[in-house]
Coordinates of C-alpha atoms and ligand atoms in Angstrom, one line a residue:
M78 CA 0.0 0.0 0.0
S79 CA 1.3 3.4 -0.9
E80 CA 1.1 6.5 1.3
T81 CA -1.8 7.8 -0.7
Q82 CA -3.7 4.6 -0.3
N83 CA -3.1 4.5 3.5
L84 CA -4.3 8.1 3.8
E85 CA -7.4 7.6 1.8
N86 CA -8.2 4.4 3.6
A87 CA -7.8 6.1 6.9
H88 CA -10.0 9.0 6.2
T89 CA -12.5 8.0 3.4
S90 CA -16.2 8.0 4.2
G91 CA -16.1 4.4 3.0
V92 CA -18.9 4.7 0.4
Y93 CA -16.7 3.8 -2.5
A94 CA -15.4 0.3 -3.4
K95 CA -11.8 1.2 -4.2
R96 CA -9.5 -0.2 -6.9
D97 CA -5.8 -0.9 -6.0
L98 CA -4.6 2.0 -8.2
V99 CA -3.3 5.5 -7.6
I100 CA -4.0 7.6 -10.7
V101 CA -1.8 10.7 -11.0
R102 CA -2.0 12.0 -14.5
G103 CA -3.9 11.6 -17.8
E104 CA -3.5 12.5 -21.4
G105 CA -6.1 11.9 -24.1
A106 CA -7.5 8.4 -23.5
T107 CA -4.5 7.3 -21.4
L108 CA -4.2 7.4 -17.6
Y109 CA -1.0 6.9 -15.6
D110 CA -0.5 5.5 -12.1
D111 CA 2.1 6.5 -9.5
Q112 CA 4.4 3.8 -10.8
G113 CA 4.4 5.4 -14.3
R114 CA 2.3 2.6 -15.7
A115 CA -0.1 3.5 -18.6
Y116 CA -3.7 2.4 -18.9
I117 CA -6.2 2.8 -21.7
D118 CA -9.1 4.6 -20.0
C119 CA -12.5 3.0 -20.8
V120 CA -13.9 4.3 -17.5
G121 CA -13.7 7.8 -18.9
G122 CA -14.4 9.4 -15.6
Q123 CA -17.7 7.5 -15.5
G124 CA -18.7 9.6 -18.5
A125 CA -17.2 12.9 -17.4
A126 CA -14.1 12.5 -19.6
N127 CA -15.5 12.5 -23.2
L128 CA -12.9 15.0 -24.3
G129 CA -10.0 13.0 -22.9
H130 CA -7.6 14.1 -20.2
A131 CA -5.5 17.3 -20.2
H132 CA -7.2 18.8 -23.2
P133 CA -5.2 21.9 -23.9
T134 CA -8.3 24.0 -24.8
I135 CA -9.9 23.1 -21.4
I136 CA -6.6 23.8 -19.6
A137 CA -6.4 27.2 -21.2
A138 CA -10.1 28.1 -20.6
L139 CA -9.8 27.2 -16.9
A140 CA -6.5 29.1 -16.5
E141 CA -7.7 32.2 -18.2
Q142 CA -11.1 32.4 -16.5
S143 CA -9.6 31.7 -13.0
Q144 CA -7.5 34.8 -13.4
N145 CA -10.6 36.9 -13.9
L146 CA -13.5 35.6 -11.9
I147 CA -14.2 32.1 -10.4
S148 CA -17.4 32.6 -8.4
C149 CA -20.4 34.8 -9.3
P150 CA -23.9 33.9 -8.1
E151 CA -26.7 34.2 -10.6
M152 CA -28.1 37.2 -8.8
F153 CA -25.6 39.1 -11.0
Y154 CA -25.2 38.9 -14.8
N155 CA -22.0 37.4 -16.2
P156 CA -20.7 37.2 -19.8
Q157 CA -19.4 33.6 -19.6
R158 CA -22.7 32.4 -18.3
A159 CA -24.6 34.4 -20.9
A160 CA -22.5 32.9 -23.7
L161 CA -23.0 29.4 -22.4
Q162 CA -26.8 29.7 -22.1
K163 CA -26.9 31.0 -25.6
K164 CA -24.7 28.1 -26.9
L165 CA -26.7 25.4 -25.1
I166 CA -30.0 26.8 -26.5
S167 CA -28.6 26.9 -30.0
L168 CA -27.7 23.2 -29.7
A169 CA -31.0 22.1 -27.9
P170 CA -34.0 20.6 -29.6
T171 CA -36.3 23.3 -31.1
G172 CA -38.7 24.9 -28.6
M173 CA -36.2 24.8 -25.7
N174 CA -35.3 28.3 -24.8
R175 CA -34.4 28.4 -21.1
V176 CA -31.5 26.9 -19.1
F177 CA -31.0 26.2 -15.4
L178 CA -27.3 25.6 -14.5
T179 CA -26.2 23.1 -11.9
N180 CA -23.0 21.3 -10.8
S181 CA -23.8 17.7 -11.2
G182 CA -26.2 15.1 -12.6
T183 CA -28.2 14.5 -9.5
E184 CA -28.8 18.3 -9.2
S185 CA -30.0 18.5 -12.8
V186 CA -32.5 15.7 -12.2
E187 CA -33.6 17.2 -8.9
A188 CA -34.3 20.6 -10.6
A189 CA -36.1 18.9 -13.4
F190 CA -38.5 17.2 -11.0
K191 CA -39.1 20.4 -9.1
F192 CA -39.8 22.3 -12.3
A193 CA -42.2 19.5 -13.5
R194 CA -44.2 19.4 -10.3
F195 CA -44.3 23.2 -10.0
S196 CA -45.3 23.6 -13.6
T197 CA -48.0 20.9 -13.8
K198 CA -49.3 21.2 -10.3
R199 CA -49.3 17.3 -10.3
R200 CA -47.3 14.9 -8.2
K201 CA -46.8 11.6 -9.9
I202 CA -43.4 10.9 -11.5
I203 CA -42.9 7.8 -13.6
A204 CA -39.4 6.3 -14.0
T205 CA -38.1 3.0 -15.3
M206 CA -36.8 -0.3 -13.9
R207 CA -33.0 -0.4 -14.3
G208 CA -33.0 3.4 -14.6
F209 CA -30.4 5.5 -12.9
H210 CA -30.8 9.2 -12.1
G211 CA -28.6 10.0 -9.2
R212 CA -28.3 9.8 -5.4
S213 CA -29.9 12.8 -3.8
M214 CA -33.3 12.0 -2.3
G215 CA -35.4 13.2 -5.3
A216 CA -33.2 11.7 -8.0
L217 CA -32.8 8.5 -5.9
S218 CA -36.6 8.2 -5.8
A219 CA -36.4 7.8 -9.6
T220 CA -33.4 5.4 -9.5
W221 CA -34.3 1.7 -9.6
N222 CA -31.5 -0.2 -7.9
K223 CA -32.7 -1.3 -4.5
T224 CA -29.3 -1.4 -3.0
Y225 CA -29.1 2.4 -3.5
R226 CA -32.7 3.1 -2.4
E227 CA -33.7 0.8 0.4
P228 CA -31.4 2.1 3.2
F229 CA -32.9 5.5 2.8
L230 CA -36.6 4.9 2.8
P231 CA -39.0 6.6 2.9
L232 CA -38.0 8.5 -0.3
V233 CA -40.1 11.1 -2.0
P234 CA -43.7 9.9 -2.5
D235 CA -45.5 9.4 -5.7
F236 CA -42.7 7.9 -7.8
E237 CA -43.5 4.8 -9.8
H238 CA -41.2 2.4 -11.8
L239 CA -42.2 0.7 -15.0
P240 CA -40.4 -1.7 -17.3
Y241 CA -38.2 0.1 -19.9
N242 CA -39.0 -0.4 -23.6
K243 CA -42.6 -1.5 -22.8
L244 CA -45.0 1.0 -24.2
D245 CA -48.2 -0.8 -23.2
R246 CA -47.2 -0.7 -19.5
L247 CA -46.6 3.1 -19.8
E248 CA -50.0 3.5 -21.6
A249 CA -51.7 1.8 -18.6
S250 CA -50.1 4.1 -16.0
L251 CA -49.4 7.5 -17.5
D252 CA -52.5 9.6 -16.8
E253 CA -53.9 13.1 -15.9
E254 CA -52.1 12.9 -12.5
T255 CA -48.7 12.4 -14.0
A256 CA -46.4 15.4 -13.7
A257 CA -43.5 13.8 -15.6
L258 CA -41.9 10.7 -17.1
I259 CA -38.1 10.5 -16.9
L260 CA -36.2 8.3 -19.4
E261 CA -32.6 7.7 -20.4
V262 CA -32.2 7.2 -24.2
V263 CA -29.7 4.4 -23.4
Q264 CA -29.9 3.1 -19.8
G265 CA -26.3 3.5 -18.7
E266 CA -25.7 2.3 -15.1
G267 CA -28.5 -0.2 -15.5
G268 CA -26.6 -2.2 -18.0
V269 CA -26.3 -0.2 -21.3
H270 CA -29.8 -0.9 -22.7
P271 CA -30.7 1.3 -25.7
G272 CA -34.3 2.4 -25.9
T273 CA -36.2 1.7 -29.1
S274 CA -37.5 4.6 -31.3
E275 CA -41.0 3.1 -31.0
Y276 CA -40.9 3.2 -27.2
L277 CA -39.2 6.6 -26.9
Q278 CA -41.4 8.3 -29.5
G279 CA -44.5 6.6 -28.1
A280 CA -43.6 7.7 -24.6
Q281 CA -43.4 11.3 -25.9
Q282 CA -46.8 11.0 -27.5
L283 CA -48.4 9.7 -24.3
C284 CA -46.9 12.6 -22.3
R285 CA -48.4 15.1 -24.8
K286 CA -51.7 13.4 -24.8
H287 CA -52.0 13.5 -21.0
G288 CA -50.3 16.9 -20.4
A289 CA -47.4 15.2 -18.6
L290 CA -43.8 16.5 -19.1
L291 CA -41.1 14.3 -20.7
I292 CA -37.7 14.5 -19.0
I293 CA -34.9 13.0 -21.0
D294 CA -31.9 12.3 -18.8
E295 CA -28.8 12.8 -20.9
V296 CA -26.4 13.1 -18.0
Q297 CA -24.5 10.0 -19.4
T298 CA -25.5 9.9 -23.0
G299 CA -25.0 13.6 -23.7
F300 CA -22.0 15.5 -25.2
G301 CA -21.2 13.1 -28.1
R302 CA -21.1 9.8 -26.2
T303 CA -23.6 7.9 -28.4
G304 CA -22.6 9.4 -31.8
K305 CA -24.8 12.5 -31.6
L306 CA -24.3 15.6 -29.4
F307 CA -27.4 14.5 -27.6
A308 CA -28.7 10.9 -27.8
L309 CA -32.3 12.2 -28.2
E310 CA -31.3 13.3 -31.8
H311 CA -31.2 9.6 -32.8
H312 CA -35.0 9.4 -32.3
G313 CA -36.0 13.0 -33.1
L314 CA -37.3 13.6 -29.6
Q315 CA -38.6 17.0 -28.4
P316 CA -38.7 16.6 -24.6
D317 CA -39.8 19.2 -22.2
L318 CA -36.8 19.0 -19.9
V319 CA -33.3 17.7 -20.6
T320 CA -30.9 17.0 -17.8
L321 CA -27.1 17.3 -18.5
A322 CA -23.9 17.1 -16.5
K323 CA -20.9 14.6 -16.7
S324 CA -18.9 15.7 -19.8
M325 CA -20.5 19.1 -20.1
A326 CA -17.4 21.1 -19.1
G327 CA -14.6 18.8 -20.2
G328 CA -14.4 17.0 -16.8
F329 CA -14.9 20.1 -14.6
P330 CA -18.1 19.8 -12.5
A331 CA -21.0 21.4 -14.3
G332 CA -24.6 20.5 -15.3
A333 CA -27.7 22.0 -16.8
V334 CA -31.4 21.6 -17.3
L335 CA -32.7 22.6 -20.7
I336 CA -36.3 23.8 -20.4
G337 CA -39.0 23.7 -23.1
E338 CA -42.1 25.7 -23.9
R339 CA -44.6 23.4 -22.1
V340 CA -42.9 24.1 -18.8
G341 CA -44.6 27.1 -17.2
E342 CA -43.0 30.2 -15.9
L343 CA -40.5 29.7 -13.1
P344 CA -40.6 32.7 -10.8
P345 CA -37.6 34.1 -8.8
G346 CA -36.9 32.2 -5.6
I347 CA -38.6 28.9 -6.7
H348 CA -35.2 27.1 -7.0
G349 CA -31.5 28.0 -6.9
S350 CA -27.9 27.0 -6.5
T351 CA -24.8 28.8 -5.1
F352 CA -22.3 27.4 -7.5
G353 CA -24.7 26.9 -10.4
G354 CA -23.7 29.0 -13.4
N355 CA -20.4 30.0 -12.0
P356 CA -18.0 31.6 -14.5
L357 CA -15.3 29.0 -14.2
A358 CA -17.6 26.1 -15.1
A359 CA -19.2 28.2 -17.8
A360 CA -15.9 29.0 -19.4
A361 CA -14.9 25.3 -19.3
A362 CA -18.3 24.3 -20.7
L363 CA -18.0 26.8 -23.6
A364 CA -14.6 25.4 -24.4
A365 CA -15.9 21.9 -24.2
L366 CA -18.6 22.6 -26.7
E367 CA -16.1 24.3 -29.0
I368 CA -14.0 21.1 -28.9
Q369 CA -17.0 19.0 -29.6
E370 CA -17.6 20.9 -32.8
K371 CA -14.0 21.4 -33.9
E372 CA -12.9 17.8 -33.4
Q373 CA -16.3 16.5 -34.6
L374 CA -16.5 14.3 -31.5
P375 CA -20.1 13.0 -32.0
Q376 CA -19.2 11.8 -35.5
R377 CA -16.0 10.3 -34.2
A378 CA -18.0 8.4 -31.5
A379 CA -20.4 7.1 -34.1
E380 CA -17.6 5.8 -36.4
L381 CA -15.3 4.5 -33.7
G382 CA -18.3 3.0 -31.8
E383 CA -19.4 1.1 -34.8
Y384 CA -15.9 -0.2 -35.4
F385 CA -15.5 -1.1 -31.7
L386 CA -18.8 -3.0 -31.6
D387 CA -18.1 -4.9 -34.9
E388 CA -14.7 -6.0 -33.5
L389 CA -16.2 -7.0 -30.2
K390 CA -18.9 -9.0 -31.9
K391 CA -16.2 -11.2 -33.5
M392 CA -15.3 -12.5 -30.1
E393 CA -16.4 -16.1 -29.6
S394 CA -16.9 -17.0 -26.0
P395 CA -19.4 -19.1 -24.1
L396 CA -19.1 -16.5 -21.3
I397 CA -20.7 -13.7 -23.4
R398 CA -24.4 -13.3 -23.3
D399 CA -24.8 -10.1 -25.3
I400 CA -22.8 -7.2 -26.7
R401 CA -24.7 -3.9 -27.2
G402 CA -24.3 -0.2 -27.4
L403 CA -24.7 3.1 -29.2
G404 CA -21.6 5.1 -30.3
L405 CA -18.9 4.8 -27.7
M406 CA -21.3 3.6 -24.9
I407 CA -20.8 -0.1 -25.0
G408 CA -21.9 -3.0 -22.7
I409 CA -20.7 -6.6 -22.7
E410 CA -23.0 -8.8 -20.7
I411 CA -21.5 -11.9 -19.4
K412 CA -22.8 -15.0 -17.6
Q413 CA -20.7 -14.3 -14.5
K414 CA -20.0 -11.4 -12.1
V415 CA -17.8 -8.9 -13.7
V416 CA -15.4 -7.8 -10.9
P417 CA -12.7 -10.5 -11.5
Y418 CA -12.8 -9.7 -15.3
L419 CA -12.3 -6.0 -14.6
Q420 CA -9.3 -6.9 -12.5
A421 CA -7.9 -9.1 -15.3
L422 CA -8.4 -6.2 -17.7
T423 CA -6.5 -3.8 -15.4
E424 CA -3.6 -6.2 -15.3
R425 CA -3.6 -5.9 -19.1
G426 CA -3.6 -2.1 -19.0
V427 CA -7.3 -1.5 -19.6
L428 CA -9.6 0.2 -17.2
A429 CA -13.3 -0.5 -17.6
L430 CA -16.5 -0.1 -15.6
P431 CA -19.2 -2.4 -14.4
A432 CA -22.9 -1.7 -15.1
G433 CA -24.8 -3.9 -12.6
M434 CA -23.4 -7.2 -11.6
T435 CA -22.9 -8.8 -15.1
V436 CA -22.1 -6.1 -17.6
I437 CA -18.7 -4.7 -18.5
R438 CA -19.3 -1.1 -19.5
L439 CA -16.9 0.8 -21.8
L440 CA -17.0 4.6 -21.8
P441 CA -13.7 5.6 -23.4
P442 CA -12.9 9.3 -24.1
L443 CA -14.2 10.1 -27.6
V444 CA -10.7 11.0 -28.5
I445 CA -9.5 7.4 -28.1
K446 CA -7.4 6.3 -31.1
R447 CA -8.3 3.3 -33.3
E448 CA -5.1 1.6 -32.3
Q449 CA -6.1 1.9 -28.6
I450 CA -9.4 0.3 -29.4
N451 CA -7.6 -2.5 -31.0
Q452 CA -5.5 -3.0 -27.9
V453 CA -8.7 -3.0 -25.8
V454 CA -10.2 -5.7 -28.0
V455 CA -7.1 -7.8 -27.7
A456 CA -7.2 -7.5 -23.9
L457 CA -10.9 -8.4 -23.8
K458 CA -10.3 -11.4 -26.0
E459 CA -7.6 -12.6 -23.7
V460 CA -9.8 -12.2 -20.7
L461 CA -13.1 -13.5 -22.1
E462 CA -12.2 -16.1 -24.7
Ligands
LIG692 C1 -24.3 9.6 -13.5 C2 -25.8 9.9 -13.8 C3 -26.5 10.7 -13.0 C4 -26.0 11.3 -11.7 O1 -25.0 12.2 -12.0 P1 -24.0 12.7 -10.7 O2 -23.2 13.8 -11.3 O3 -23.2 11.5 -10.3 O4 -24.9 13.2 -9.7 C5 -27.9 10.9 -13.3 N1 -28.4 10.4 -14.4 C6 -27.7 9.5 -15.2 C7 -28.3 9.0 -16.5 C8 -26.3 9.2 -14.9 O5 -25.6 8.4 -15.7

């Protein structure tokens, strides 16, 4: 055990299952440990590192803005925040014209629920089985995994979970008392399950029919991950609220809720955040969006993701149950618990994530090189075949 490990072990809250690695530096899709050993990063900051590590444009934006102004609550106007709001709206589905800025995914989801209940004057919120929306009490009420939820009961009332990709079940439950339906376009944490167009578009129609609001949670799928800037573009969705975070500011903490026309007016004082919309995060997010465009990261994720999936599907192993994904969001479902396999991958210089007990999840930075993908495929073959 190194000094760092001893210190963290002595003082950590304990809520994280730790891996036996001290990460000290990153560049592109590569991470380095304290021994100087390199790893191909398919954890991608759990979705926060779509732009890769140490991107020079993000470094420059943070350095420059930090010399001018780091904190500035939203009671004042600020040019970085104004530019970010304008940029986000220009990229959002048509009809979305307001933004609430946050610092994390769970805060974005929390705000979306509050806006939905406030706007509709209704209480019921429908979420999905296997869905993940965060850990604060409201977002947790929409999250499915019982291990996350049960120690904290009672949660917020009037939440309901329905099976994902099952339109008939939604039709039976979504009614005039429903404030909102929250959906991921691809369920991430729940095992990388893509939604079908039929389901997602049908869900949107049902919301319209009953005056409920559709919240699309793009915290993990957003910012190029699935091969489009936002995954909702794959299905032509026009939700009422979109939640964002993770890679929004190139790895710096930032989040947002995009707000559509069907959400009523939100008067001063109804919600707020001290750090939300701070100029440092806004400058980083603006730089991150500039990089997305300049480096065509969504297109890159689409092309490399297709290549990656094709290569993975060539694997022949009785261990593998299913391989699925969209863009560079990939899940390999196996017939055993994944933890020993993740360990074996680490020994071969590849870092990957679990999604549930039996899915290996790959979320590499979108700047990953084709040659690095080939190396990951070789490591996965060694471990799984
Ligand atoms: C990670 C995630 C969240 C929560 O984000 P935090 O920043 O960890 O609070 C919410 N929704 C989805 C879909 C996520 O993947």
